[in-house]
Amino acid sequence: MPRLLFVYLARRILFSMAVVQFALSVPVVLSYLLYTLTPAAIRAGLMAPALIGTTPTVAYITLPMAIGVATALEFARMSSEGMIAVLYALRLSVWAVCRPAIVCAGAMVLLGYGLANFMAPHYAGALQDVINVVRNTLNHRMLEAARFYTFDNGLKTLYLERWETPDVAVNLFVRQLSLAKNQEETITAARAEFRRTPTGVILALSRGSIQTRPFDADEVRIAGFDEYAMALPMQGSESLPARSWRGVYEMGPREFLDDWSVARLDRRLSGEWAAEAAKRFGMPLLSLAHTLLAMALVLTFGNVTGRRGASSSLVIIAVPAAHIFFLVALETLLRADPRYACLLAALIAAEIAIAVVLISRRNRNASPMRRVSAYEEVDRERESLAA
């Protein structure tokens, strides 16, 4: 294939893929964030870290569908406009016509592996930190008046009557259990200001009292104060609160592979590990499989003479259907039993094999057209010599 034609087709496929990828990713990311984040969390400024943590994962999951749909759309356009017949007339084989899309798919496979094994695990922790803040109400602007909140695994209980400003509360109640001092403290304050530090929140209390009672005695000591400060394990100005756990989707490739020795001992953990492994190592390969399938279906069931076939829409739908089927099977079968990974690998291999067989058969069927074109060229040369 001439270089100029190769670049032209590759650029069209990549541009269509970018449009489809954007159309697929944006609704998925926004719908997930709106489902995960409450209005109070959005007002508290958690939208940006959640968006950064979600986008790479959604990108590598939707990338195979995007390149497959883009290839199907481009080959359907070429078929309806008669461009494929023109390429055959130029004595290009079917595989030569498919080469730009195959090269683009190979590049997307490499990009998918980079996103799945490096970028997505690196940024997934930001999303989990946001979910930790939302579930445990670790941002002071998410606190609602007239409700009790617990922190530090129940060691601290906080209640406020109403908000005066977004950072100042009126009539605050705090009950905390101090294991180091072996005592229970009950703090009340007429006014409390939440001040963010780089790593947490300092609660500045005004005009209140502290009641202290040891665990092993009934004696209660009461002391008043004008100003009092205490730290809360909440979101700071530069970082989110630390979590006590870490998921497999946050691990780098080396650490993820080493984690199998621990995950295999528990059925639930092994299923979660297998599902994540299928996403990291099987999902990017679907870019090549879906691209081959799209080209095979369009070239086999499409009409290269320039007439739009009735099956064009069904061919374009086949790629999203195959991708969604793989995702559903991945999340259900592998979490039930990791041994289903062999079945999913066989399905990917079968998709590639079927596409290769269909393209090869089409290549054999198109060879007489190239011979006819060659014969016509020989006849024109003979006529020119005779003249």
Short mmCIF file of C-alpha atoms in Angstrom, two decimals:
data_model
loop_
_atom_site.label_atom_id
_atom_site.label_comp_id
_atom_site.label_asym_id
_atom_site.label_seq_id
_atom_site.Cartn_x
_atom_site.Cartn_y
_atom_site.Cartn_z
CA MET A 1 0.00 0.00 0.00
CA PRO A 2 1.35 3.47 -0.84
CA ARG A 3 2.56 5.39 2.19
CA LEU A 4 0.27 8.35 1.56
CA LEU A 5 -2.80 6.10 1.41
CA PHE A 6 -1.66 4.22 4.53
CA VAL A 7 -1.29 7.46 6.50
CA TYR A 8 -4.65 8.73 5.23
CA LEU A 9 -6.56 5.62 6.34
CA ALA A 10 -4.70 5.40 9.66
CA ARG A 11 -5.45 9.06 10.46
CA ARG A 12 -9.14 8.61 9.67
CA ILE A 13 -9.36 5.54 11.90
CA LEU A 14 -7.52 7.25 14.77
CA PHE A 15 -9.67 10.37 14.49
CA SER A 16 -12.87 8.30 14.51
CA MET A 17 -11.51 6.33 17.47
CA ALA A 18 -10.85 9.55 19.42
CA VAL A 19 -14.40 10.75 18.78
CA VAL A 20 -15.93 7.40 19.79
CA GLN A 21 -13.65 7.16 22.84
CA PHE A 22 -14.71 10.61 24.00
CA ALA A 23 -18.38 9.79 23.42
CA LEU A 24 -18.05 6.56 25.41
CA SER A 25 -15.86 7.74 28.28
CA VAL A 26 -17.48 11.05 29.23
CA PRO A 27 -20.99 9.67 29.98
CA VAL A 28 -19.53 6.69 31.87
CA VAL A 29 -17.23 8.85 34.00
CA LEU A 30 -19.88 11.47 34.78
CA SER A 31 -22.59 8.91 35.59
CA TYR A 32 -20.23 7.02 37.91
CA LEU A 33 -19.14 10.20 39.69
CA LEU A 34 -22.71 11.43 40.10
CA TYR A 35 -23.65 8.02 41.52
CA THR A 36 -20.65 7.91 43.88
CA LEU A 37 -20.43 11.52 45.05
CA THR A 38 -23.14 13.28 47.01
CA PRO A 39 -23.96 16.97 46.37
CA ALA A 40 -22.17 17.81 49.61
CA ALA A 41 -19.04 15.97 48.39
CA ILE A 42 -19.08 17.93 45.13
CA ARG A 43 -19.40 21.18 47.05
CA ALA A 44 -16.51 20.07 49.26
CA GLY A 45 -14.15 19.95 46.26
CA LEU A 46 -13.89 16.17 45.84
CA MET A 47 -14.92 16.21 42.17
CA ALA A 48 -11.40 16.81 40.79
CA PRO A 49 -9.56 13.95 42.60
CA ALA A 50 -12.44 11.57 41.85
CA LEU A 51 -12.30 12.53 38.16
CA ILE A 52 -8.53 11.97 38.04
CA GLY A 53 -8.91 8.58 39.71
CA THR A 54 -11.72 7.39 37.44
CA THR A 55 -10.67 8.53 33.96
CA PRO A 56 -7.65 6.21 33.32
CA THR A 57 -9.61 3.11 34.32
CA VAL A 58 -12.60 4.00 32.17
CA ALA A 59 -10.24 4.89 29.30
CA TYR A 60 -8.54 1.51 29.04
CA ILE A 61 -11.82 -0.39 29.50
CA THR A 62 -13.60 1.50 26.70
CA LEU A 63 -10.56 1.75 24.40
CA PRO A 64 -11.08 -1.67 22.68
CA MET A 65 -14.71 -0.82 21.94
CA ALA A 66 -13.70 2.59 20.60
CA ILE A 67 -11.11 1.26 18.13
CA GLY A 68 -13.43 -1.55 17.06
CA VAL A 69 -16.41 0.74 16.43
CA ALA A 70 -14.20 3.31 14.67
CA THR A 71 -12.83 0.60 12.36
CA ALA A 72 -16.32 -0.68 11.60
CA LEU A 73 -17.55 2.84 10.82
CA GLU A 74 -14.57 3.63 8.58
CA PHE A 75 -14.76 0.37 6.62
CA ALA A 76 -18.54 0.73 6.29
CA ARG A 77 -17.98 4.22 4.86
CA MET A 78 -15.33 2.92 2.46
CA SER A 79 -17.63 0.11 1.41
CA SER A 80 -20.66 2.36 0.83
CA GLU A 81 -18.60 4.82 -1.21
CA GLY A 82 -17.04 2.09 -3.34
CA MET A 83 -13.54 2.90 -2.07
CA ILE A 84 -12.76 -0.72 -1.23
CA ALA A 85 -13.53 -1.75 -4.82
CA VAL A 86 -11.15 0.98 -6.02
CA LEU A 87 -8.41 -0.35 -3.72
CA TYR A 88 -8.97 -3.85 -5.11
CA ALA A 89 -8.67 -2.42 -8.61
CA LEU A 90 -5.29 -0.99 -7.60
CA ARG A 91 -4.20 -4.61 -7.06
CA LEU A 92 -4.12 -4.24 -3.26
CA SER A 93 -4.88 -7.40 -1.31
CA VAL A 94 -7.48 -7.49 1.43
CA TRP A 95 -4.74 -7.75 4.03
CA ALA A 96 -3.08 -4.66 2.55
CA VAL A 97 -6.36 -2.75 2.88
CA CYS A 98 -6.62 -3.93 6.50
CA ARG A 99 -3.01 -3.07 7.37
CA PRO A 100 -3.59 0.55 8.56
CA ALA A 101 -6.33 -0.56 10.97
CA ILE A 102 -4.20 -3.47 12.24
CA VAL A 103 -1.26 -1.13 12.92
CA CYS A 104 -3.57 1.30 14.76
CA ALA A 105 -5.00 -1.59 16.77
CA GLY A 106 -1.50 -2.74 17.71
CA ALA A 107 -0.68 0.76 18.95
CA MET A 108 -3.89 0.77 21.00
CA VAL A 109 -2.92 -2.58 22.53
CA LEU A 110 0.35 -1.07 23.76
CA LEU A 111 -1.47 2.05 24.97
CA GLY A 112 -4.02 -0.11 26.76
CA TYR A 113 -1.32 -2.07 28.58
CA GLY A 114 0.30 1.19 29.67
CA LEU A 115 -3.00 2.58 30.97
CA ALA A 116 -4.06 -0.66 32.66
CA ASN A 117 -0.78 -1.48 34.41
CA PHE A 118 0.75 1.90 35.17
CA MET A 119 -1.57 4.92 34.93
CA ALA A 120 -4.81 3.37 36.22
CA PRO A 121 -3.23 1.77 39.35
CA HIS A 122 -1.34 4.98 40.09
CA TYR A 123 -4.47 7.15 40.04
CA ALA A 124 -7.01 4.60 41.33
CA GLY A 125 -5.93 5.35 44.89
CA ALA A 126 -7.21 8.93 44.55
CA LEU A 127 -10.70 7.62 43.77
CA GLN A 128 -10.63 5.23 46.72
CA ASP A 129 -9.48 8.06 48.99
CA VAL A 130 -12.47 10.11 47.84
CA ILE A 131 -14.83 7.18 48.45
CA ASN A 132 -13.29 6.79 51.92
CA VAL A 133 -13.96 10.47 52.64
CA VAL A 134 -17.56 10.25 51.37
CA ARG A 135 -18.46 7.05 53.22
CA ASN A 136 -16.93 8.16 56.50
CA THR A 137 -17.78 11.89 56.17
CA LEU A 138 -14.14 12.95 56.53
CA ASN A 139 -14.67 16.41 55.02
CA HIS A 140 -16.00 18.94 57.52
CA ARG A 141 -18.11 20.68 54.87
CA MET A 142 -20.05 17.46 54.38
CA LEU A 143 -21.22 17.42 58.01
CA GLU A 144 -24.91 18.08 58.41
CA ALA A 145 -26.42 19.83 61.40
CA ALA A 146 -28.35 17.91 64.09
CA ARG A 147 -26.66 14.57 63.26
CA PHE A 148 -24.16 12.41 65.15
CA TYR A 149 -20.91 11.40 63.41
CA THR A 150 -18.25 8.96 64.59
CA PHE A 151 -14.52 8.94 63.76
CA ASP A 152 -11.48 6.82 64.62
CA ASN A 153 -13.51 3.59 64.68
CA GLY A 154 -16.01 5.01 67.14
CA LEU A 155 -13.51 6.62 69.50
CA LYS A 156 -14.79 10.12 68.62
CA THR A 157 -18.42 11.25 68.34
CA LEU A 158 -19.30 14.69 67.01
CA TYR A 159 -22.57 16.64 66.94
CA LEU A 160 -23.29 20.23 65.92
CA GLU A 161 -26.50 22.22 66.20
CA ARG A 162 -26.19 24.44 63.13
CA TRP A 163 -23.72 26.06 60.73
CA GLU A 164 -22.98 29.76 60.98
CA THR A 165 -20.61 29.75 57.99
CA PRO A 166 -19.22 26.86 55.89
CA ASP A 167 -16.34 26.56 58.40
CA VAL A 168 -17.91 27.76 61.68
CA ALA A 169 -20.44 25.74 63.69
CA VAL A 170 -22.58 26.76 66.67
CA ASN A 171 -23.11 24.61 69.79
CA LEU A 172 -20.75 21.69 69.21
CA PHE A 173 -20.67 18.44 71.19
CA VAL A 174 -17.68 16.04 71.11
CA ARG A 175 -17.32 12.78 73.00
CA GLN A 176 -13.99 10.96 72.72
CA LEU A 177 -12.42 7.93 74.35
CA SER A 178 -8.72 8.34 75.12
CA LEU A 179 -7.09 4.92 75.43
CA ALA A 180 -3.71 6.46 76.20
CA LYS A 181 -5.12 8.47 79.14
CA ASN A 182 -7.61 5.74 80.10
CA GLN A 183 -10.48 8.19 80.28
CA GLU A 184 -13.61 9.48 78.55
CA GLU A 185 -13.89 13.16 77.59
CA THR A 186 -17.07 15.08 76.82
CA ILE A 187 -16.50 18.50 75.27
CA THR A 188 -19.11 21.17 74.60
CA ALA A 189 -18.49 24.55 72.97
CA ALA A 190 -20.66 27.50 71.99
CA ARG A 191 -18.68 28.03 68.82
CA ALA A 192 -16.29 25.86 66.80
CA GLU A 193 -14.16 26.72 63.77
CA PHE A 194 -12.83 24.02 61.44
CA ARG A 195 -9.34 25.02 60.23
CA ARG A 196 -7.67 22.93 57.57
CA THR A 197 -3.99 22.11 57.80
CA PRO A 198 -1.98 20.39 55.04
CA THR A 199 -2.63 16.94 56.57
CA GLY A 200 -5.84 17.29 58.61
CA VAL A 201 -8.28 19.58 60.42
CA ILE A 202 -7.80 21.53 63.63
CA LEU A 203 -11.01 22.21 65.56
CA ALA A 204 -10.78 25.55 67.38
CA LEU A 205 -13.40 25.64 70.19
CA SER A 206 -14.58 28.75 72.03
CA ARG A 207 -16.45 29.22 75.34
CA GLY A 208 -17.03 25.66 76.44
CA SER A 209 -16.29 22.99 79.03
CA ILE A 210 -14.58 19.59 79.28
CA GLN A 211 -15.94 16.74 81.42
CA THR A 212 -13.41 14.00 82.15
CA ARG A 213 -14.22 10.58 83.63
CA PRO A 214 -11.65 7.76 84.09
CA PHE A 215 -12.68 4.31 82.85
CA ASP A 216 -12.09 2.69 86.25
CA ALA A 217 -13.84 5.34 88.40
CA ASP A 218 -17.09 7.28 88.64
CA GLU A 219 -15.44 10.58 89.50
CA VAL A 220 -16.16 13.35 86.97
CA ARG A 221 -13.98 16.43 86.61
CA ILE A 222 -15.31 19.53 84.87
CA ALA A 223 -13.15 22.37 83.55
CA GLY A 224 -14.19 25.42 81.57
CA PHE A 225 -12.17 27.06 78.78
CA ASP A 226 -12.25 30.15 76.60
CA GLU A 227 -10.18 28.66 73.76
CA TYR A 228 -9.39 25.00 73.12
CA ALA A 229 -8.03 23.14 70.07
CA MET A 230 -8.16 19.50 69.04
CA ALA A 231 -7.22 17.56 65.90
CA LEU A 232 -9.69 15.65 63.74
CA PRO A 233 -8.73 12.91 61.21
CA MET A 234 -10.41 14.67 58.28
CA GLN A 235 -9.45 15.95 54.83
CA GLY A 236 -6.64 18.50 54.88
CA SER A 237 -5.82 21.21 52.41
CA GLU A 238 -3.14 19.20 50.57
CA SER A 239 -3.97 15.54 51.12
CA LEU A 240 -6.83 13.14 51.79
CA PRO A 241 -6.99 11.05 54.98
CA ALA A 242 -4.90 7.90 54.98
CA ARG A 243 -6.66 4.55 54.54
CA SER A 244 -5.87 1.36 56.43
CA TRP A 245 -6.39 -0.85 53.35
CA ARG A 246 -5.20 -1.05 49.74
CA GLY A 247 -6.93 -2.75 46.82
CA VAL A 248 -5.34 -4.91 44.11
CA TYR A 249 -6.32 -2.30 41.51
CA GLU A 250 -3.90 0.16 43.18
CA MET A 251 -0.84 -2.09 42.86
CA GLY A 252 1.85 -1.78 40.25
CA PRO A 253 2.45 -4.68 37.86
CA ARG A 254 5.26 -6.28 39.86
CA GLU A 255 3.47 -5.94 43.18
CA PHE A 256 0.23 -7.16 41.62
CA LEU A 257 1.81 -10.38 40.35
CA ASP A 258 3.48 -11.02 43.70
CA ASP A 259 0.12 -10.58 45.46
CA TRP A 260 -1.21 -13.82 43.89
CA SER A 261 0.65 -15.89 46.49
CA VAL A 262 -1.55 -14.31 49.17
CA ALA A 263 -4.79 -13.97 47.18
CA ARG A 264 -4.85 -17.64 46.16
CA LEU A 265 -5.41 -18.64 49.80
CA ASP A 266 -8.86 -17.01 49.89
CA ARG A 267 -11.61 -17.67 47.36
CA ARG A 268 -12.99 -14.15 47.39
CA LEU A 269 -9.56 -12.55 47.09
CA SER A 270 -8.53 -14.95 44.33
CA GLY A 271 -11.68 -14.09 42.35
CA GLU A 272 -11.02 -10.37 42.75
CA TRP A 273 -7.38 -10.87 41.72
CA ALA A 274 -8.37 -12.90 38.65
CA ALA A 275 -10.91 -10.28 37.55
CA GLU A 276 -8.30 -7.54 37.88
CA ALA A 277 -5.73 -9.66 36.01
CA ALA A 278 -8.20 -10.17 33.16
CA LYS A 279 -8.71 -6.41 32.95
CA ARG A 280 -5.00 -5.66 32.97
CA PHE A 281 -3.76 -8.35 30.59
CA GLY A 282 -6.83 -9.41 28.60
CA MET A 283 -8.70 -6.16 28.06
CA PRO A 284 -6.00 -4.38 25.97
CA LEU A 285 -5.75 -7.40 23.65
CA LEU A 286 -9.41 -6.90 22.77
CA SER A 287 -8.38 -3.83 20.76
CA LEU A 288 -6.80 -6.11 18.17
CA ALA A 289 -9.59 -8.71 18.40
CA HIS A 290 -12.41 -6.18 17.95
CA THR A 291 -10.60 -4.44 15.09
CA LEU A 292 -10.11 -7.70 13.19
CA LEU A 293 -13.71 -8.69 13.85
CA ALA A 294 -15.04 -5.33 12.60
CA MET A 295 -13.05 -5.53 9.37
CA ALA A 296 -13.96 -9.18 8.80
CA LEU A 297 -17.69 -8.58 9.21
CA VAL A 298 -17.76 -5.46 7.00
CA LEU A 299 -15.69 -7.07 4.25
CA THR A 300 -17.67 -10.32 4.40
CA PHE A 301 -21.22 -9.01 4.69
CA GLY A 302 -20.81 -5.51 3.26
CA ASN A 303 -21.14 -4.57 -0.39
CA VAL A 304 -17.88 -3.28 -1.85
CA THR A 305 -19.57 -2.05 -5.03
CA GLY A 306 -20.85 1.09 -3.33
CA ARG A 307 -24.31 -0.03 -2.29
CA ARG A 308 -25.07 0.07 1.40
CA GLY A 309 -26.09 -3.33 2.65
CA ALA A 310 -28.88 -3.92 5.11
CA SER A 311 -26.45 -5.60 7.52
CA SER A 312 -24.22 -2.54 8.02
CA SER A 313 -25.93 -1.51 11.26
CA LEU A 314 -25.76 -5.06 12.62
CA VAL A 315 -22.05 -5.22 11.84
CA ILE A 316 -21.39 -2.00 13.78
CA ILE A 317 -23.42 -3.28 16.75
CA ALA A 318 -21.47 -6.57 16.82
CA VAL A 319 -18.34 -4.99 18.35
CA PRO A 320 -20.07 -3.32 21.37
CA ALA A 321 -22.06 -6.51 21.92
CA ALA A 322 -18.89 -8.63 22.00
CA HIS A 323 -17.15 -6.15 24.33
CA ILE A 324 -20.06 -5.94 26.77
CA PHE A 325 -20.35 -9.73 26.79
CA PHE A 326 -16.68 -10.01 27.73
CA LEU A 327 -17.05 -7.43 30.51
CA VAL A 328 -20.09 -9.17 32.01
CA ALA A 329 -18.39 -12.57 31.83
CA LEU A 330 -15.24 -11.13 33.39
CA GLU A 331 -17.04 -9.62 36.38
CA THR A 332 -19.32 -12.61 37.01
CA LEU A 333 -17.46 -15.78 36.04
CA LEU A 334 -14.00 -14.88 37.31
CA ARG A 335 -15.24 -13.63 40.66
CA ALA A 336 -17.05 -16.95 41.06
CA ASP A 337 -14.08 -19.10 40.01
CA PRO A 338 -10.68 -17.91 38.68
CA ARG A 339 -10.43 -21.02 36.47
CA TYR A 340 -12.91 -19.41 34.07
CA ALA A 341 -9.96 -17.32 32.88
CA CYS A 342 -9.15 -20.16 30.46
CA LEU A 343 -12.64 -19.84 28.97
CA LEU A 344 -12.30 -16.08 28.50
CA ALA A 345 -8.85 -16.52 26.91
CA ALA A 346 -10.36 -19.11 24.55
CA LEU A 347 -13.13 -16.66 23.60
CA ILE A 348 -10.59 -13.95 22.74
CA ALA A 349 -8.55 -16.43 20.70
CA ALA A 350 -11.73 -17.61 18.95
CA GLU A 351 -12.71 -14.04 18.05
CA ILE A 352 -9.27 -13.40 16.54
CA ALA A 353 -9.25 -16.75 14.72
CA ILE A 354 -12.73 -16.27 13.23
CA ALA A 355 -11.82 -12.78 12.05
CA VAL A 356 -8.56 -14.00 10.46
CA VAL A 357 -10.38 -16.84 8.67
CA LEU A 358 -13.05 -14.48 7.30
CA ILE A 359 -10.46 -11.94 6.10
CA SER A 360 -8.33 -14.70 4.53
CA ARG A 361 -11.35 -16.12 2.73
CA ARG A 362 -12.23 -12.67 1.47
CA ASN A 363 -8.64 -12.23 0.33
CA ARG A 364 -8.86 -15.43 -1.75
CA ASN A 365 -12.19 -14.37 -3.24
CA ALA A 366 -10.79 -10.97 -4.19
CA SER A 367 -7.76 -12.39 -6.00
CA PRO A 368 -9.59 -12.90 -9.35
CA MET A 369 -10.40 -9.18 -9.38
CA ARG A 370 -6.68 -8.41 -9.20
CA ARG A 371 -5.95 -10.84 -12.04
CA VAL A 372 -8.62 -9.26 -14.22
CA SER A 373 -7.08 -5.85 -13.55
CA ALA A 374 -3.65 -7.22 -14.51
CA TYR A 375 -5.04 -8.73 -17.73
CA GLU A 376 -6.63 -5.43 -18.67
CA GLU A 377 -3.31 -3.68 -18.17
CA VAL A 378 -1.55 -6.22 -20.43
CA ASP A 379 -4.20 -5.73 -23.12
CA ARG A 380 -3.72 -1.94 -23.01
CA GLU A 381 0.04 -2.40 -23.41
CA ARG A 382 -0.51 -4.67 -26.42
CA GLU A 383 -2.85 -2.14 -28.03
CA SER A 384 -0.31 0.65 -27.53
CA LEU A 385 2.45 -1.47 -29.13
CA ALA A 386 0.24 -2.35 -32.11
CA ALA A 387 -0.59 1.32 -32.65
#
